[in-house]
Coordinates of C-alpha atoms and ligand atoms in Angstrom, one line a residue:
X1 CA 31.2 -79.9 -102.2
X2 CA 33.7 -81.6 -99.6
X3 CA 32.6 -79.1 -97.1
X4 CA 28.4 -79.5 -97.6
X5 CA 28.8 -83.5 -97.3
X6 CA 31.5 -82.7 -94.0
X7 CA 29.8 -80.3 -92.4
X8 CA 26.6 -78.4 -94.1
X9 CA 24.7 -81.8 -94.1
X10 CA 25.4 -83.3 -90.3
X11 CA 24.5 -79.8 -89.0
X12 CA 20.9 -79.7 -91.5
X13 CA 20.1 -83.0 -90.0
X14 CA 20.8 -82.2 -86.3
X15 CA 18.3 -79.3 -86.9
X16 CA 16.0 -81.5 -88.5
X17 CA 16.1 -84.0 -85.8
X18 CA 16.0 -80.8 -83.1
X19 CA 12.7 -79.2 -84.8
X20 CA 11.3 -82.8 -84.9
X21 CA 12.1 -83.5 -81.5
X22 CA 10.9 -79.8 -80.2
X23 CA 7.5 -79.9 -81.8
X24 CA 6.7 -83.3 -79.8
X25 CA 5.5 -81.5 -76.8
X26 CA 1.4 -81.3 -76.8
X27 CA -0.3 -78.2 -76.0
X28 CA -2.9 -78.6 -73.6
X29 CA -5.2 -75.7 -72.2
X30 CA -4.4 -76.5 -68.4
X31 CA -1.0 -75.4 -68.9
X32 CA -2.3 -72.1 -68.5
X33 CA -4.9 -72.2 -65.5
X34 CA -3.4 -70.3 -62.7
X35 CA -0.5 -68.5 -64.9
X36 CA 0.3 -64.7 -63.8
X37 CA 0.2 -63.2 -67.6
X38 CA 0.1 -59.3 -69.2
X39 CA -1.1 -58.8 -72.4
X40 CA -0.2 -55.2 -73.9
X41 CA -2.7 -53.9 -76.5
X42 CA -5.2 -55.6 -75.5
X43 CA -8.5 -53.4 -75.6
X44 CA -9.2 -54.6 -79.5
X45 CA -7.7 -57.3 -82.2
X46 CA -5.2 -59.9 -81.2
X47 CA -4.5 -58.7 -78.2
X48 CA -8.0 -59.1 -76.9
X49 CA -8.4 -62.1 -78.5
X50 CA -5.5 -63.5 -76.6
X51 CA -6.6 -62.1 -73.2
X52 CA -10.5 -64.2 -74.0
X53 CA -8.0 -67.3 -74.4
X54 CA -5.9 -66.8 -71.5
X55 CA -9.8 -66.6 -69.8
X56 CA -11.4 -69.4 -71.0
X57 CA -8.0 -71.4 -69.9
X58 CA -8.1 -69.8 -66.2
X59 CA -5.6 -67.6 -66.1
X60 CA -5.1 -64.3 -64.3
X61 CA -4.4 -61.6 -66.8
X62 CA -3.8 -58.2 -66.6
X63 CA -4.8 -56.1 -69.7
X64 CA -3.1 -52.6 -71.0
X65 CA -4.2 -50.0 -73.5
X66 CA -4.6 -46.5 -73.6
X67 CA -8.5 -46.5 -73.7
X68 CA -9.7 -47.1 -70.2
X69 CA -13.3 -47.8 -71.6
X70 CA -12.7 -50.5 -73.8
X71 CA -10.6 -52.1 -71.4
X72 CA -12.8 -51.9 -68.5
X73 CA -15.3 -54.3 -71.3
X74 CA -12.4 -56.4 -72.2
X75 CA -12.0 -57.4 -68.1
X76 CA -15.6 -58.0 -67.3
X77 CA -16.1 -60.2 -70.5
X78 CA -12.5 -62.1 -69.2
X79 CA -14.5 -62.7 -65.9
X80 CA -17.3 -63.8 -67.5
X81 CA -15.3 -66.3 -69.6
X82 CA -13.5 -67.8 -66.4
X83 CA -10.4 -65.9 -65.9
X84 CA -9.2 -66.6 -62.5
X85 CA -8.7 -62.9 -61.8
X86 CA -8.7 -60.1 -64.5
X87 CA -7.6 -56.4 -64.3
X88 CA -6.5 -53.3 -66.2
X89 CA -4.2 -50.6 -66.4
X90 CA -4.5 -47.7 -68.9
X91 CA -1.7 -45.4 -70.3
X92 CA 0.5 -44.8 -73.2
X93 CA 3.2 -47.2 -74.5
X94 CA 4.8 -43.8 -75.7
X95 CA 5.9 -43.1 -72.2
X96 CA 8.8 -45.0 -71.0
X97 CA 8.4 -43.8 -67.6
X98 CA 4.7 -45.4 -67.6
X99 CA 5.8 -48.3 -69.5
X100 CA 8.1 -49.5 -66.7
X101 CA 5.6 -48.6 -63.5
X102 CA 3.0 -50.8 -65.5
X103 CA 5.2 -53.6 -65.3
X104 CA 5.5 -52.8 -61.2
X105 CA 1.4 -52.5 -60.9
X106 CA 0.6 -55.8 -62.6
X107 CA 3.6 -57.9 -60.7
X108 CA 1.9 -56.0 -57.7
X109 CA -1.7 -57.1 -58.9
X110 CA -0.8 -60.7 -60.1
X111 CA 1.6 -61.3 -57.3
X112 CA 4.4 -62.3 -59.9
X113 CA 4.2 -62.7 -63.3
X114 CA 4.8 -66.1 -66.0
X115 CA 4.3 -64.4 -69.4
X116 CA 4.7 -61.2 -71.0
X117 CA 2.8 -61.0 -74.2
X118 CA 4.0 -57.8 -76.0
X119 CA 1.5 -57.1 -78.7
X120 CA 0.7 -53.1 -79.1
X121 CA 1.7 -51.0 -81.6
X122 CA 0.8 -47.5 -82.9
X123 CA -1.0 -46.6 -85.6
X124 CA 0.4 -47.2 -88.8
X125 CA -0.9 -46.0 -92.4
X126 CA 0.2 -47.6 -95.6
X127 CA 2.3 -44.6 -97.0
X128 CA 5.2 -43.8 -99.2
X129 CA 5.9 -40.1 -97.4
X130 CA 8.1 -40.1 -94.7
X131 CA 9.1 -36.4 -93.8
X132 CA 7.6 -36.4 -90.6
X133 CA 10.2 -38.1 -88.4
X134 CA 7.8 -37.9 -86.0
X135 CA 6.0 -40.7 -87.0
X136 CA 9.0 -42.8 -87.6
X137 CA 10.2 -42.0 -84.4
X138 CA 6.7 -43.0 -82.9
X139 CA 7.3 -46.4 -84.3
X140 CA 10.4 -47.1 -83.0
X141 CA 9.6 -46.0 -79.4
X142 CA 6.0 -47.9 -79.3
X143 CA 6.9 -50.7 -80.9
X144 CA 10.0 -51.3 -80.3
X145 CA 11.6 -49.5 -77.2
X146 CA 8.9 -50.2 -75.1
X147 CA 8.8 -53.4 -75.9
X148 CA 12.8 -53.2 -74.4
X149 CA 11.2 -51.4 -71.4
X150 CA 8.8 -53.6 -70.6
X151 CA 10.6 -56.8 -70.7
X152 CA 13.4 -55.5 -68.9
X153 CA 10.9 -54.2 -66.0
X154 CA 10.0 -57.9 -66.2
X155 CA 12.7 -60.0 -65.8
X156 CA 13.3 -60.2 -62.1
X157 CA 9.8 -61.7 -62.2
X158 CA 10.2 -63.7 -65.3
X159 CA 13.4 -65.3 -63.9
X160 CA 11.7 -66.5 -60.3
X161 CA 8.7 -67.8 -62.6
X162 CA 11.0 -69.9 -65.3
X163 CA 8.7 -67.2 -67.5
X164 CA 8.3 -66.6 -71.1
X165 CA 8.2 -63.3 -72.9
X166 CA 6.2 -63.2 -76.4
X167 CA 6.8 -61.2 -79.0
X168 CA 3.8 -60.3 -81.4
X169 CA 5.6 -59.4 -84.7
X170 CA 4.9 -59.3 -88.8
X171 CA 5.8 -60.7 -91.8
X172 CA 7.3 -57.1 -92.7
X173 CA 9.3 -57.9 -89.4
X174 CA 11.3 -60.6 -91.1
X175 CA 10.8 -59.3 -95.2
X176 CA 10.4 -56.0 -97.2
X177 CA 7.6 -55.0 -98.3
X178 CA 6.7 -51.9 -99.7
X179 CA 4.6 -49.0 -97.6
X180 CA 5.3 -50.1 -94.5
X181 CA 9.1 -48.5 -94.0
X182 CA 8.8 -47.3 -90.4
X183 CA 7.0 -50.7 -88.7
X184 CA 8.7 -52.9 -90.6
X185 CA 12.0 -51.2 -89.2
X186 CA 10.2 -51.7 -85.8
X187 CA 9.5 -55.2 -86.2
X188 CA 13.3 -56.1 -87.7
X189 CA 14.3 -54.5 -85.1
X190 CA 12.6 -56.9 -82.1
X191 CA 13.9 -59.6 -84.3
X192 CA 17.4 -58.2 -83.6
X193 CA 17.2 -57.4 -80.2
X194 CA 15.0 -60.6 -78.7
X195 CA 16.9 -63.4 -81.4
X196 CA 20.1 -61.7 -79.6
X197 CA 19.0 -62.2 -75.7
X198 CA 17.5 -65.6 -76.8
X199 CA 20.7 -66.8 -77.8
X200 CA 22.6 -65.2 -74.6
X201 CA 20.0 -67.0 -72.0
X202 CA 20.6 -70.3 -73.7
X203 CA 24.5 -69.6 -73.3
X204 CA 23.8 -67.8 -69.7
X205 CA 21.5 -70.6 -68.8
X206 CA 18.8 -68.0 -68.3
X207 CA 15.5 -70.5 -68.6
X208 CA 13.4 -67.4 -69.7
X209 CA 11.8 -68.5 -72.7
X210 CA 11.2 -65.8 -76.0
X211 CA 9.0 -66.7 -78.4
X212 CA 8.8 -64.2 -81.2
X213 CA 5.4 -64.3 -83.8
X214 CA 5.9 -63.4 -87.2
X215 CA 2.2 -62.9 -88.5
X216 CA 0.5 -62.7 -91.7
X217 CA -2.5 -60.7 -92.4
X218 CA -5.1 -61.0 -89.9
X219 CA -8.5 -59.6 -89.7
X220 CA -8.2 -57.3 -87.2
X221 CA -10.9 -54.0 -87.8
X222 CA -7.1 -51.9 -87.9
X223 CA -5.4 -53.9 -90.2
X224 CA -8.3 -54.0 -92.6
X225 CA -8.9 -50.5 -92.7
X226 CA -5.4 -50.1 -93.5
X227 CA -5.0 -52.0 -96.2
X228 CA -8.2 -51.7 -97.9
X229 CA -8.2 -51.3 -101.7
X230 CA -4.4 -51.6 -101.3
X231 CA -3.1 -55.2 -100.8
X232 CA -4.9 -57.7 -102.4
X233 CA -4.8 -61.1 -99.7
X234 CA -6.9 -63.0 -98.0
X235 CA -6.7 -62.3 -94.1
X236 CA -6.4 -65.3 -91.6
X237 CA -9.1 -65.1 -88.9
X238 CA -7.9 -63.0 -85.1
X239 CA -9.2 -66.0 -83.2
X240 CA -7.4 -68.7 -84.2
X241 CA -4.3 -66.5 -84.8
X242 CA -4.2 -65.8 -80.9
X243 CA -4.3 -69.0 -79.9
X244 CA -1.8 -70.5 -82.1
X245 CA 0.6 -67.8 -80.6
X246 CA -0.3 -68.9 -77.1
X247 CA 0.1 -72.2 -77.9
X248 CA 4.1 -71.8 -79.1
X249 CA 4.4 -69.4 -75.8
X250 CA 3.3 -72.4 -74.2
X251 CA 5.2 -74.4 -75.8
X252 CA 8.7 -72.1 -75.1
X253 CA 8.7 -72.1 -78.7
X254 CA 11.3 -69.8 -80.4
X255 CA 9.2 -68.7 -83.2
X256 CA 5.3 -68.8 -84.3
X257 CA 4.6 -68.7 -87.8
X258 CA 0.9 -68.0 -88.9
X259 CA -0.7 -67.3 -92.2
X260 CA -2.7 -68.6 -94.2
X261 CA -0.1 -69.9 -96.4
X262 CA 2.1 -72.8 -95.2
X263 CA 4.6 -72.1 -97.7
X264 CA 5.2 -68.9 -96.9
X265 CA 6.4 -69.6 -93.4
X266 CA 9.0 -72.4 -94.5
X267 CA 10.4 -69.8 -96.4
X268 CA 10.2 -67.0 -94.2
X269 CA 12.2 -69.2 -91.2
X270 CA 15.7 -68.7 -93.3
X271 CA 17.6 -72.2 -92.3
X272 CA 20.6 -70.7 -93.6
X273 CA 20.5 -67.9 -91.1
X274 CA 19.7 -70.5 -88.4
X275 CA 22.4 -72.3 -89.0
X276 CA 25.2 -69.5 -88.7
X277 CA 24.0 -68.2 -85.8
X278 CA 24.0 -71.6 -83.8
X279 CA 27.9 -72.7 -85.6
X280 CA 28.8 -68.5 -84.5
X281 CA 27.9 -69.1 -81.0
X282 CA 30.9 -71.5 -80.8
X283 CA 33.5 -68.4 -81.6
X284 CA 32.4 -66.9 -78.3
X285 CA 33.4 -67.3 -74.9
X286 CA 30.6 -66.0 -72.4
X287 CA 31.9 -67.3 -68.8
X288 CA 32.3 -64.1 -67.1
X289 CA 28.5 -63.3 -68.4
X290 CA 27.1 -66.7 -66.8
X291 CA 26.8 -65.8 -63.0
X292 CA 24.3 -62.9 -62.8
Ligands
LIG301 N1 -3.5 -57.5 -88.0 C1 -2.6 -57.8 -88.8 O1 -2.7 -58.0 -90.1 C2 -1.2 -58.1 -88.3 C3 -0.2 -58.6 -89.2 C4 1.1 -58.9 -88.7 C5 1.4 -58.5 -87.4 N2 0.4 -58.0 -86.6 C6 0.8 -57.6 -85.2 O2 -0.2 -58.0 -84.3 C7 -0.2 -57.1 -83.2 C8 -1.7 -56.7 -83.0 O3 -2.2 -56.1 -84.1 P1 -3.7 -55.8 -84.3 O4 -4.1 -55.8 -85.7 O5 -4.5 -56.7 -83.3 O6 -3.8 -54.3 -83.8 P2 -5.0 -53.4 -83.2 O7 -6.3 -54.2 -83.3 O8 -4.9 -52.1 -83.8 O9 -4.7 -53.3 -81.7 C9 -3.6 -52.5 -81.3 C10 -3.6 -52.4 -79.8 O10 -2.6 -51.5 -79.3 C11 -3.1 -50.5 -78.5 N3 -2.3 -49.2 -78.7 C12 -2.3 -48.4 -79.8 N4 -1.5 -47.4 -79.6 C13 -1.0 -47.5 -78.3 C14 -0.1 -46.7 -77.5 N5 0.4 -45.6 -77.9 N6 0.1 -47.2 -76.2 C15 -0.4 -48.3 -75.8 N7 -1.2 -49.1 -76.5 C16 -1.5 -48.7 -77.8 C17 -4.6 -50.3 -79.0 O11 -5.4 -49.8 -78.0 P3 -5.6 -48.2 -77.7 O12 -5.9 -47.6 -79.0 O13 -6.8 -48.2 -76.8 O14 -4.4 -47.7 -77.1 C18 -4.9 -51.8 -79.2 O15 -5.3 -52.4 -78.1 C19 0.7 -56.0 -83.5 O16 2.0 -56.2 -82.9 C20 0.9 -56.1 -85.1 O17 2.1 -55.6 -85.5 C21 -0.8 -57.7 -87.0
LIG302 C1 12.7 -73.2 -62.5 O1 13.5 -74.2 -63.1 C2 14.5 -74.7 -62.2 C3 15.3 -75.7 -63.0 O2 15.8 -75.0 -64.1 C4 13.8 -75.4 -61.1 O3 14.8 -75.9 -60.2 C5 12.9 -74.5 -60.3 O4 12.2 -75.1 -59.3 C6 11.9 -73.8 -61.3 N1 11.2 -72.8 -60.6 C7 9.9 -72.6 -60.8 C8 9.2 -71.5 -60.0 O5 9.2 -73.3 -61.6
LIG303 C1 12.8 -74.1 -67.6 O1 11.5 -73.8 -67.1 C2 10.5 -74.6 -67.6 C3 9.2 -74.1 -67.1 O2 9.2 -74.1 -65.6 C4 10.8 -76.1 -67.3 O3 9.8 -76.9 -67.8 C5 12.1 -76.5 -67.8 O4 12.4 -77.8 -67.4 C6 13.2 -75.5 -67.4 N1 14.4 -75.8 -68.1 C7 15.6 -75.9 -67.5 C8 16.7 -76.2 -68.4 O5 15.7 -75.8 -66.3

């Protein structure tokens, strides 16, 4: 008890007063006219919903996927919309070696880059059967090593900008639930590997900003198919779930939390957990990390 009124309490209020103080900042649209930004995955669902935002608020985007047909569509509607220059690149997020010369192609196309918005992932099935590794390994290289390619490609450029990277992950990235074994191990994962750079650029003073998305269900054509005549919830619309995660990129925003239940992201953002990692980060003595 001595110890919650000493301690436990000061540090909940600090946080209280920090999240208060954090979420002051407005979002307007101008804040991305101009901006150099890549959006993976972006031939269908969120992704191309994010790249139509990003459009109608001026910026330059380049788009990936592996269809070259869809994407081609996705560009000329981006131009129509108002982008102030849109473009493609097609290939596999399965291949590493493509996954860091896409990175080199769209800083050579944008001439830079602000944000990386890593959305993509392979097809998942709801299933309980998981003796082909394959898949499982599919899982972790798409949607999560890539990811680790990519934003590593990326960082040169994203330090020179003051850039963001963005992190499009689940529900089942931050909570069990059943089915879903391999992504959801590829979406705890990102949580693990971006929460742990996050915290070593705010030690290093590295002002690249993560902002990692923990969705609920969204209406996207693959997600429904999925989990049709399985899960039993009401989907949150693909438009408005895009911009609120451009918004909090935005916004440098650690975390996004979207669904159509409030209450399920105050629970999901785990105060307790927040609070050991920032009193942790006092045990550790990074100055030989801070001059890169
Ligand atoms: N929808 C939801 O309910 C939901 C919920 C929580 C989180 N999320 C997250 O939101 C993000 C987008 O989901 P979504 O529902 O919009 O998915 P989606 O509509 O299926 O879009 C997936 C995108 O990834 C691309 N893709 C698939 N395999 C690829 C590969 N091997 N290499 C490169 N690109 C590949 C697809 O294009 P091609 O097929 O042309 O390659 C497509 O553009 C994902 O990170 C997902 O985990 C979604
Ligand atoms: C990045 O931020 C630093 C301050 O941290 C500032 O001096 C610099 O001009 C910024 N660069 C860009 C390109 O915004
Ligand atoms: C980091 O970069 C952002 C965007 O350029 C800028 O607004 C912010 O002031 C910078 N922060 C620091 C600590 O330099």
């Amino acid at each position: 008890m001595a110890f919650m009124k000493k301690y436990l309490l000061p540090i909940l209020g600090i946080f209280l007063a920090y999240y208060y103080y954090s979420a002051n900042e407005e979002f307007r649209p101008e804040m991305l006219r101009g901006k150099k930004v890549i959006v993976t995955g972006a031939s269908k669902g969120i992704g191309r919903e994010m790249a139509y935002h990003l459009a109608r608020m001026g910026a330059h985007v380049v788009v990936t996927a592996r269809s070259e047909e869809t994407l081609k569509k996705v560009v000329s509607h981006s131009l129509e919309l108002g982008a102030s220059s849109a473009h493609y690149v097609a290939g596999t997020m399965e291949d590493m070696t493509f996954a860091e010369q896409f990175v080199a192609k769209a800083g050579k196309l944008l001439g830079g880059l602000d944000m990386l918005i890593l959305n993509h992932i392979t097809q998942a099935f709801m299933t309980s059967v998981y003796d082909d590794i394959h898949l499982v390994r599919r899982s972790m290289e798409v949607n999560f090593l890539s990811y680790v390619v990519l934003s590593v490609a990326a960082l040169p450029m994203l330090k020179q900008s003051n850039g963001s990277i963005v992190v499009v992950s689940s529900q089942a990235g931050k909570m069990a639930n059943p089915l879903v074994a391999p992504y959801s191990a590829s979406k705890f994962a990102l949580d693990g590997f971006f929460s742990s750079i996050t915290k070593e650029y705010s030690v290093t003073k590295v002002n690249v900003s993560i902002t990692l998305c923990i969705l609920g269900l969204i209406d996207t054509d693959t997600a429904m198919t999925a989990v049709a005549g399985i899960l039993n919830v009401q989907p949150s619309p693909k438009e408005e779930c895009a911009l609120e995660i451009i918004k909090g990129a935005a916004l440098r925003q650690e975390e996004v939390y979207y669904d159509s239940s409030i209450l399920t992201s105050l629970l999901l953002e785990n105060p307790g957990r927040k609070i050991l990692e920032f009193l942790s980060l006092r045990h550790y003595n990074m100055e030989r990390f801070t001059n890169n």
